[in-house]
mmCIF file of C-alpha atoms in Angstrom:
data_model
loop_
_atom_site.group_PDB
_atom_site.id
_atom_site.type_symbol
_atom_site.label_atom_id
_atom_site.label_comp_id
_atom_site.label_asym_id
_atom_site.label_seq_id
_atom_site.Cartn_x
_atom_site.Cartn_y
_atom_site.Cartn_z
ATOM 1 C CA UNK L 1 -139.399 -98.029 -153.668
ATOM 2 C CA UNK L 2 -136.004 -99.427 -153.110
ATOM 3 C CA UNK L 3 -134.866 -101.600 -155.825
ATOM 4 C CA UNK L 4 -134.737 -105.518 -154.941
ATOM 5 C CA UNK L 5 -131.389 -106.914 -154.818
ATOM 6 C CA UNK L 6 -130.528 -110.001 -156.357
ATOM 7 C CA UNK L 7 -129.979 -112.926 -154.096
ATOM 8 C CA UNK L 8 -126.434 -114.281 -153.075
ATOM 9 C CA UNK L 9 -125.543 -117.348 -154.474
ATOM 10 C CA UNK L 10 -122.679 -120.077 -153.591
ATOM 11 C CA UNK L 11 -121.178 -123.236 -155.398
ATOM 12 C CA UNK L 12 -118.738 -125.333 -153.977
ATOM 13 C CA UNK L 13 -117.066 -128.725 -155.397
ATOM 14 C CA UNK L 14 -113.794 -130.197 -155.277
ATOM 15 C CA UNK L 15 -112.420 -131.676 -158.595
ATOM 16 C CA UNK L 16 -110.353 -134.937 -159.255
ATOM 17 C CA UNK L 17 -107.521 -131.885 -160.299
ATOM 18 C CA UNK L 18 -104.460 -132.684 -157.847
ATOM 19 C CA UNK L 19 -103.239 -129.561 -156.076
ATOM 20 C CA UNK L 20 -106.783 -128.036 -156.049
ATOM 21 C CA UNK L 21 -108.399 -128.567 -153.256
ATOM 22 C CA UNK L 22 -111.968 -126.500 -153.788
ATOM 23 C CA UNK L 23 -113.687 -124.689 -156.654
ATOM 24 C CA UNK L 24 -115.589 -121.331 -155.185
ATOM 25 C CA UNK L 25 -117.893 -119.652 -157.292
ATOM 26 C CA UNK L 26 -120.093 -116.874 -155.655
ATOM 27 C CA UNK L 27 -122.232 -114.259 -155.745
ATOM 28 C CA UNK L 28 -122.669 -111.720 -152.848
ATOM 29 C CA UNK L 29 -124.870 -108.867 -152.428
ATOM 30 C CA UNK L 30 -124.618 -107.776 -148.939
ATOM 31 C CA UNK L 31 -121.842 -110.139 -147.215
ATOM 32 C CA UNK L 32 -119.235 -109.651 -145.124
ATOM 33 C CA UNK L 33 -116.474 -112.329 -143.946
ATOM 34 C CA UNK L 34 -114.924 -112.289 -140.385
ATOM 35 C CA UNK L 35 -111.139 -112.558 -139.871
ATOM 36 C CA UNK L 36 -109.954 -116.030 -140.802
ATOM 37 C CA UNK L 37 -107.129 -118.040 -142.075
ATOM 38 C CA UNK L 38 -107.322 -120.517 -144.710
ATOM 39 C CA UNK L 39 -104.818 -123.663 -144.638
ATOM 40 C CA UNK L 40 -104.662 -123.206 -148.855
ATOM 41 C CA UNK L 41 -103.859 -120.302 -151.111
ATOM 42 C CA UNK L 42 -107.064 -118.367 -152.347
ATOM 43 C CA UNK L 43 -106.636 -117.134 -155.636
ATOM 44 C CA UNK L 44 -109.440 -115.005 -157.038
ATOM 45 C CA UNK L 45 -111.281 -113.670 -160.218
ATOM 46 C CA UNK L 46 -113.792 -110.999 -159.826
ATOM 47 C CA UNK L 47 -116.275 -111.007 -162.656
ATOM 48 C CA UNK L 48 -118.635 -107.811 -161.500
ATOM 49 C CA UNK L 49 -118.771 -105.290 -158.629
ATOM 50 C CA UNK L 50 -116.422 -104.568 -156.059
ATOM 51 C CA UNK L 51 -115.083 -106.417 -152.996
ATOM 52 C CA UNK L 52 -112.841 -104.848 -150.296
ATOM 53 C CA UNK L 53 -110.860 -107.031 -147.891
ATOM 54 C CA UNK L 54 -108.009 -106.713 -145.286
ATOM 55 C CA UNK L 55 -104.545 -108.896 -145.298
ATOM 56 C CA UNK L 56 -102.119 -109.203 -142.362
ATOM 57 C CA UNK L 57 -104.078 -106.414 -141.371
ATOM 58 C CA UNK L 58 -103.607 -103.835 -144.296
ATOM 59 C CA UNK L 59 -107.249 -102.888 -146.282
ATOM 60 C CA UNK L 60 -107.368 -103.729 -150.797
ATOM 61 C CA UNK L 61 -109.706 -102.574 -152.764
ATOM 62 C CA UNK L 62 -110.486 -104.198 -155.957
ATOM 63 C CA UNK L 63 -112.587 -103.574 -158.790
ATOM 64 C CA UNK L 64 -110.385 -104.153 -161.654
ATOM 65 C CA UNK L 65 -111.547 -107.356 -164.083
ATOM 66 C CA UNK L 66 -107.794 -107.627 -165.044
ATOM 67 C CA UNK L 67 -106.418 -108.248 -161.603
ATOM 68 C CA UNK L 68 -105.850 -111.715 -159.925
ATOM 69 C CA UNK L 69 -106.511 -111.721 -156.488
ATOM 70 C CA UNK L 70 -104.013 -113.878 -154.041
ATOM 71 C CA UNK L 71 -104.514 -114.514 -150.552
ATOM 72 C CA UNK L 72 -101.626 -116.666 -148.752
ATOM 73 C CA UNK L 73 -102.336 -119.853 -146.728
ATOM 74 C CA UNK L 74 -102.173 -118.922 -142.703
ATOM 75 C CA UNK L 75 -102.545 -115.410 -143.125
ATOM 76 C CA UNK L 76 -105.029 -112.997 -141.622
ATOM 77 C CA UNK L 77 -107.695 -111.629 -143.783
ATOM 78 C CA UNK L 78 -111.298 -110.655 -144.076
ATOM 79 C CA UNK L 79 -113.899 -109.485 -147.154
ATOM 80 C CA UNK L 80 -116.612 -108.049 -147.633
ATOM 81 C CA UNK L 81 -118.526 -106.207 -150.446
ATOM 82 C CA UNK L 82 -118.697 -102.327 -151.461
ATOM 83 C CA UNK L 83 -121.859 -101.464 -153.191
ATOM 84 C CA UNK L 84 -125.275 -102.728 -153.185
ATOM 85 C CA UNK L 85 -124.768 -104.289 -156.780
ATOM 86 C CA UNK L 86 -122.336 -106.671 -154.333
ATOM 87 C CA UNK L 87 -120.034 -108.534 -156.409
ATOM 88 C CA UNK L 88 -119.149 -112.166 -158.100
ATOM 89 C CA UNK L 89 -116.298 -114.004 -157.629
ATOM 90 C CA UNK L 90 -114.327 -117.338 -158.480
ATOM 91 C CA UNK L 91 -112.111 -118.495 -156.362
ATOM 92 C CA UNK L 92 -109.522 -121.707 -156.233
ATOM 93 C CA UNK L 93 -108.209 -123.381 -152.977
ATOM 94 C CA UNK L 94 -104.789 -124.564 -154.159
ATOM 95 C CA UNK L 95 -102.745 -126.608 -151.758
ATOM 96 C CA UNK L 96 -98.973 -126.731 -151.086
ATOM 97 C CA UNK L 97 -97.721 -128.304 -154.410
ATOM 98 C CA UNK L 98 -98.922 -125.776 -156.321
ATOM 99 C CA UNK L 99 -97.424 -122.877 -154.443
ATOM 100 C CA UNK L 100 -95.122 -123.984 -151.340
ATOM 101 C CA UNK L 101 -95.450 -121.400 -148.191
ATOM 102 C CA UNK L 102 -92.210 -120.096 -148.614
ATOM 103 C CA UNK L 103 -93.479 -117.287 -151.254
ATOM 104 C CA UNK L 104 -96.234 -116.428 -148.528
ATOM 105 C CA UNK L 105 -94.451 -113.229 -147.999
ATOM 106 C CA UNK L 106 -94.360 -112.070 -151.540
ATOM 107 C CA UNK L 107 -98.118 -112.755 -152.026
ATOM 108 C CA UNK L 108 -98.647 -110.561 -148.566
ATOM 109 C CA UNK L 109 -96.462 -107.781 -149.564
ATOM 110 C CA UNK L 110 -98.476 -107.776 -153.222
ATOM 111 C CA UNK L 111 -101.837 -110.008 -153.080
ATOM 112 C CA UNK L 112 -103.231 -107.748 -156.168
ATOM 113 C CA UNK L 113 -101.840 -108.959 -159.339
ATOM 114 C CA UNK L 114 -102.620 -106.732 -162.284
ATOM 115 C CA UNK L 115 -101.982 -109.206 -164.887
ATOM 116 C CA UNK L 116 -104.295 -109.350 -167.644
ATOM 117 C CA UNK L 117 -103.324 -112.845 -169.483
ATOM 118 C CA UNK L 118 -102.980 -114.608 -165.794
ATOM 119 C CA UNK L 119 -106.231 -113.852 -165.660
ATOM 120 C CA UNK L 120 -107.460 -115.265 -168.824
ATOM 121 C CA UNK L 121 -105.511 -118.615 -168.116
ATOM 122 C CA UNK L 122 -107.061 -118.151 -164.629
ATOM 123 C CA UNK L 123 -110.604 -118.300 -166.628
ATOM 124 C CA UNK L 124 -109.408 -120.950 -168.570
ATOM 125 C CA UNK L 125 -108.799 -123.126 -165.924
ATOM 126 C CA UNK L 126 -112.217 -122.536 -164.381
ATOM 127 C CA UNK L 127 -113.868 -123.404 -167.763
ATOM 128 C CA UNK L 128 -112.024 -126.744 -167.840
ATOM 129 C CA UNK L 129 -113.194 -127.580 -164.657
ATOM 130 C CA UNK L 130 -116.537 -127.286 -165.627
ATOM 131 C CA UNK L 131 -119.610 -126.901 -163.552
ATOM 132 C CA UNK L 132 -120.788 -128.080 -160.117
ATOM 133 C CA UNK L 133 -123.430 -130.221 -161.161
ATOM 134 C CA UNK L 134 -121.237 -132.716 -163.109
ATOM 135 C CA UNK L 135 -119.583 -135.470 -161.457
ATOM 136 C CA UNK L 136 -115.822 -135.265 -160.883
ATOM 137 C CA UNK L 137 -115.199 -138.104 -163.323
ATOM 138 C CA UNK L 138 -116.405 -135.140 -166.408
ATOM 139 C CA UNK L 139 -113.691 -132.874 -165.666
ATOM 140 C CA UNK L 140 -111.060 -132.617 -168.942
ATOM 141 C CA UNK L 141 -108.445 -133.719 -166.509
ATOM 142 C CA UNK L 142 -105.544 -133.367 -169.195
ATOM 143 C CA UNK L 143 -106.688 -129.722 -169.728
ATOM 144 C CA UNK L 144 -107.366 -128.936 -166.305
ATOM 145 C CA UNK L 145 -103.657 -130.229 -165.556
ATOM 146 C CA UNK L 146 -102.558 -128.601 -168.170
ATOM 147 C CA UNK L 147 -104.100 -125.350 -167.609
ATOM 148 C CA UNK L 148 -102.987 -125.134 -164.015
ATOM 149 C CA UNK L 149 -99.349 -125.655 -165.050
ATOM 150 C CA UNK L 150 -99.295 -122.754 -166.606
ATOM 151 C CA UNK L 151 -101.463 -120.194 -164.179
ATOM 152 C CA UNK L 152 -98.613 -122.066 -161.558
ATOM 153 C CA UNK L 153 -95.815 -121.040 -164.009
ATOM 154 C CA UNK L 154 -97.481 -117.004 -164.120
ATOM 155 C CA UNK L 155 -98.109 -117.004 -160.323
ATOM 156 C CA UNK L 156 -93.956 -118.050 -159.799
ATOM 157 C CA UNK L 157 -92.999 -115.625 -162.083
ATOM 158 C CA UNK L 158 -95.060 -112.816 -160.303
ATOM 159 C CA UNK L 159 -93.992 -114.241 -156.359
ATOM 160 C CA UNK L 160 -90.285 -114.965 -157.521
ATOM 161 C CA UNK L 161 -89.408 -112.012 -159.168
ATOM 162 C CA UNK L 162 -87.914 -113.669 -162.082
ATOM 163 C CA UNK L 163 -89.400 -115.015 -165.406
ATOM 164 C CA UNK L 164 -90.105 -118.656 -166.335
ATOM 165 C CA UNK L 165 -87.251 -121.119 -166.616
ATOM 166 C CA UNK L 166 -85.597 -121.748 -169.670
ATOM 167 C CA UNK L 167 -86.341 -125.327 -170.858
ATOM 168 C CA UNK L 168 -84.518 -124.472 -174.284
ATOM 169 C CA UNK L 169 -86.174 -125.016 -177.447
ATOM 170 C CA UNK L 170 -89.424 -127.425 -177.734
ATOM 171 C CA UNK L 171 -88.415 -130.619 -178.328
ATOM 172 C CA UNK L 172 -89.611 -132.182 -181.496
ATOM 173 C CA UNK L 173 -88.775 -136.024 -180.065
ATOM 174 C CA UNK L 174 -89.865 -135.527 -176.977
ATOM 175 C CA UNK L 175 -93.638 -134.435 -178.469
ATOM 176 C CA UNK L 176 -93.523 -137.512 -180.470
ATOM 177 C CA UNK L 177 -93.087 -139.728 -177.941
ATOM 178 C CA UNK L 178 -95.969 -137.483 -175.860
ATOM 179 C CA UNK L 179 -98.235 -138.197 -178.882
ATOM 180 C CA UNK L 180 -97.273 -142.610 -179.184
ATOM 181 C CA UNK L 181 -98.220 -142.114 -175.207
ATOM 182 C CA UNK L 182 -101.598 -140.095 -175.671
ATOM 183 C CA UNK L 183 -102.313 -142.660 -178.763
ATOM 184 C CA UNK L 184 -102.035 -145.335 -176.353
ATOM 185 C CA UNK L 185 -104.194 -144.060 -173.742
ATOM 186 C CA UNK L 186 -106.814 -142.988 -176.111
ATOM 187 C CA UNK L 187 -109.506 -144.425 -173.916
ATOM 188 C CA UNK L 188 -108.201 -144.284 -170.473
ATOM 189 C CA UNK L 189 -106.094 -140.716 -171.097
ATOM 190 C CA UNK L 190 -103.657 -139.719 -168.773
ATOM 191 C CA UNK L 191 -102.752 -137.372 -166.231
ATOM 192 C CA UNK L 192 -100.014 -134.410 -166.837
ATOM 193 C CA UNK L 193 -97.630 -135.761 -163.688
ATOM 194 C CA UNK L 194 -98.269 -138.591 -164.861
ATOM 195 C CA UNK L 195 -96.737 -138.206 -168.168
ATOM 196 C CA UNK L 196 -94.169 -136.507 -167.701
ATOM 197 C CA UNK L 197 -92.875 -138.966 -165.280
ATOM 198 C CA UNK L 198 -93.343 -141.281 -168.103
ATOM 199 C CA UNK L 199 -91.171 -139.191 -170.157
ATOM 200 C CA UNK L 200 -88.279 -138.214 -167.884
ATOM 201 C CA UNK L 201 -90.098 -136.307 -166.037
ATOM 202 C CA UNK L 202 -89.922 -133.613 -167.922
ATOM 203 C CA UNK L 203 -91.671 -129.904 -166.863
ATOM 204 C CA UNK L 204 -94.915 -129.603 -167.915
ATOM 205 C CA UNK L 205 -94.974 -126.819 -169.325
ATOM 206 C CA UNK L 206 -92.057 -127.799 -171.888
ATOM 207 C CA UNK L 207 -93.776 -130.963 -172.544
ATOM 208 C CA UNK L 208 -96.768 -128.779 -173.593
ATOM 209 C CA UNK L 209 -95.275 -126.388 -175.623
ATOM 210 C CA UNK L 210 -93.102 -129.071 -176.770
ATOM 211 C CA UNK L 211 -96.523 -130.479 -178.368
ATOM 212 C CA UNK L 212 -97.916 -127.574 -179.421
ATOM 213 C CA UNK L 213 -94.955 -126.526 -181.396
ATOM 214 C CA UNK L 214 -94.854 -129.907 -183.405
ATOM 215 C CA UNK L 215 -98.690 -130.635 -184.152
ATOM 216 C CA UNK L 216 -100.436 -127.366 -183.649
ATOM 217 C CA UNK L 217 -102.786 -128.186 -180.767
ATOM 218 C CA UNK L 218 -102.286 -128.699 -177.039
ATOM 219 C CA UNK L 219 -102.081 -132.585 -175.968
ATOM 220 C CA UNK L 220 -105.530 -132.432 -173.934
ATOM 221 C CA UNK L 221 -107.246 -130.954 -177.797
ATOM 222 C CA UNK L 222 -105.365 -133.872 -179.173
ATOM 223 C CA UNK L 223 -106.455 -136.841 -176.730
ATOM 224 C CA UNK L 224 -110.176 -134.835 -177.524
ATOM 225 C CA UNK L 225 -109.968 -135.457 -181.187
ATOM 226 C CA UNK L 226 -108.614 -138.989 -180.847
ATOM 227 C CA UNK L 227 -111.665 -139.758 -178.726
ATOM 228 C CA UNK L 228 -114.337 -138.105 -180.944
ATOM 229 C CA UNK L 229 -112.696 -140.219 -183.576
ATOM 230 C CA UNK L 230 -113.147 -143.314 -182.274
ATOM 231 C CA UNK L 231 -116.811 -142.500 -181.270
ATOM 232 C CA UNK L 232 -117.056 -141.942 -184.975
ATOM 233 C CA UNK L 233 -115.943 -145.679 -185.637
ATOM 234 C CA UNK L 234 -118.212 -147.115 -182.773
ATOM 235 C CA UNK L 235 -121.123 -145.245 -184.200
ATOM 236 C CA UNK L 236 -120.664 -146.225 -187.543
ATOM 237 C CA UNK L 237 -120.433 -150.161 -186.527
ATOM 238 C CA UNK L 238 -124.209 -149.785 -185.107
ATOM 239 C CA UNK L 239 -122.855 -148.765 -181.164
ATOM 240 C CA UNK L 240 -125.390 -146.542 -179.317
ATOM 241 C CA UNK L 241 -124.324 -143.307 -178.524
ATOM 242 C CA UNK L 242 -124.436 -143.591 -174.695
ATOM 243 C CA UNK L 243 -121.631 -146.760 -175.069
ATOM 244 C CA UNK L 244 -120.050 -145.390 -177.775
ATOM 245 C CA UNK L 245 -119.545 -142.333 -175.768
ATOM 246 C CA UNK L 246 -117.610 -144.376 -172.159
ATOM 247 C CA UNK L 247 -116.152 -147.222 -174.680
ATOM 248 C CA UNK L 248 -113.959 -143.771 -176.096
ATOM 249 C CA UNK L 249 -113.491 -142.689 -173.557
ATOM 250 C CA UNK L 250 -116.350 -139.739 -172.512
ATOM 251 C CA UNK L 251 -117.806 -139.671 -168.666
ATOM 252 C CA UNK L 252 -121.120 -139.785 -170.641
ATOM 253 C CA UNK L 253 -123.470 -139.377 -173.789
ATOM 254 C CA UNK L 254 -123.843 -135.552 -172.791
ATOM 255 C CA UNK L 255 -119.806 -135.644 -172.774
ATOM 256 C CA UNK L 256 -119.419 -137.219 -175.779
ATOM 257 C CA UNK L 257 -122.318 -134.791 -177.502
ATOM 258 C CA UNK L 258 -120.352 -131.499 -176.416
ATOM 259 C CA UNK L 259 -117.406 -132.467 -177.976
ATOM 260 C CA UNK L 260 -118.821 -134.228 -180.928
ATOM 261 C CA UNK L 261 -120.764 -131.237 -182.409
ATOM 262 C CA UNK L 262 -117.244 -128.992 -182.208
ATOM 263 C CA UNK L 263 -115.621 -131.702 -184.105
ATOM 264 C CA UNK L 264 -118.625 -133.310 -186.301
ATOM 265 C CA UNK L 265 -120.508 -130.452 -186.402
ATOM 266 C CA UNK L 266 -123.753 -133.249 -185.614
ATOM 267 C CA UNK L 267 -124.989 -134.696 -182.663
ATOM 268 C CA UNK L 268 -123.682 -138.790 -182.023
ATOM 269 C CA UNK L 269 -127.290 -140.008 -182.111
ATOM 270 C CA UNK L 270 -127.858 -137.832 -185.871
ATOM 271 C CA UNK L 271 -124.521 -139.136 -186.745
ATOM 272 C CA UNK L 272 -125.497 -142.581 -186.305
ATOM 273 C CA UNK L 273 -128.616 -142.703 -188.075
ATOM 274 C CA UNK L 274 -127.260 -140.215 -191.150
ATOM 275 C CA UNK L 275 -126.403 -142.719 -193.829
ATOM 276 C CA UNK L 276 -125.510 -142.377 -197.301
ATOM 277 C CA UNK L 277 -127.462 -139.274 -199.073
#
């Protein structure tokens, strides 16, 4: 008897993230794609089984859970899987501003990027945007911003031929004045652009490790910890958990609960009713 395949499955969303312009996740069993173009750069993660595709008219085959797949917008290419297993993928649409068309020829002459740790941040970045099912407004848009700063940073460094630029040493200041801004947008947070415009309009990724360097954490793990903090306070003046959880700043109760058993190591709701032993 042959053995019953598993069934292909596809998710699809676009997240308030700018510069991506679609989240992919997919499994295929027995698929194969005709010869298309995409108007965005496709850059893909395979987490099982094989996939074989064509570029500009040259055949890949990938396997590899290290490598970072990268298709270039406007250029030729197909896919399609290998074995019966199939294969599972994630894939990100990112527009323009995240990689501009001019290093479309580097990506052709070397779509397969064996790059271990581009793939973890890769992951990362997938993580942060979370899952189809929850509204755009639950993304951790600090640490989605963040995140894609640095895959951005890796992919340059691979397309360019040269390593990151040199922002000199992290600036102790300049993460102090990130933290008064972070502290007052505890509620509403902020977006990455965003601050750095605010602060000069410094590089991201300096303003990051900037931040790091001084206090130990990333800035979107600090704005976290700020907000399960003042859920903390809301609860403890007799707020519910579901307003406690948008009045610091959470999409949601189920938000707030995620983060608030890291931190507490309790739900909100146990939190609340907990009292004096």
């Amino acid at each position: 008897m042959a053995a019953i395949r598993p069934r292909s499955t596809v998710s699809a969303w676009q997240p308030s993230v700018p510069g991506i312009a679609e989240v992919f996740h997919a499994r295929f069993t027995d698929h194969a794609y005709p010869t298309h173009v995409h108007d965005t750069w496709a850059l893909m993660i395979l987490d099982g089984g094989r996939v074989d595709f064509a570029l500009d008219r040259e055949r890949h085959g990938v396997e590899l859970r290290n490598s970072v797949i990268l298709l270039p917008p406007g250029v030729a290419h197909d896919g399609r899987t290998v074995t019966e297993a199939g294969f599972r993928k994630r894939v990100l649409y990112l527009d323009t501003s995240v990689l501009p068309e001019g290093l479309t020829g580097a990506a052709v002459d070397a779509p397969l990027l064996l790059d271990p740790a581009l793939r973890e941040r890769v992951h990362g970045l997938h993580v942060a945007l979370g899952a189809p099912e929850l509204p755009a407004g639950a993304v951790e848009r600090l640490e989605a911003e963040s995140r894609l700063a640095f895959v951005r940073e890796r992919l340059h460094r691979w397309l360019a031929g040269r390593a990151p630029t040199a922002y000199g040493a992290p600036g102790a200041r300049l993460a102090v004045r990130l933290r008064e801004l972070l502290d007052a947008r505890v509620t509403e947070g902020i977006g990455l652009e965003e601050a750095s415009a605010e602060l000069g309009h410094v590089h991201p990724t300096h303003l990051i490790r900037s931040f790091k360097a001084a206090y130990g954490l990333p800035p979107h793990a600090y704005l976290t910890g700020r907000r399960v903090e003042l859920a903390r306070r809301l609860l403890l003046a007799g707020m519910r958990p579901a307003e406690a959880a948008t009045a610091a700043g959470f999409y949601d109760q189920a938000h707030l609960t995620r983060h608030f058993g890291r931190h507490v190591g309790t739900s909100p709701a146990r939190f609340a009713r907990s009292g004096p032993v």
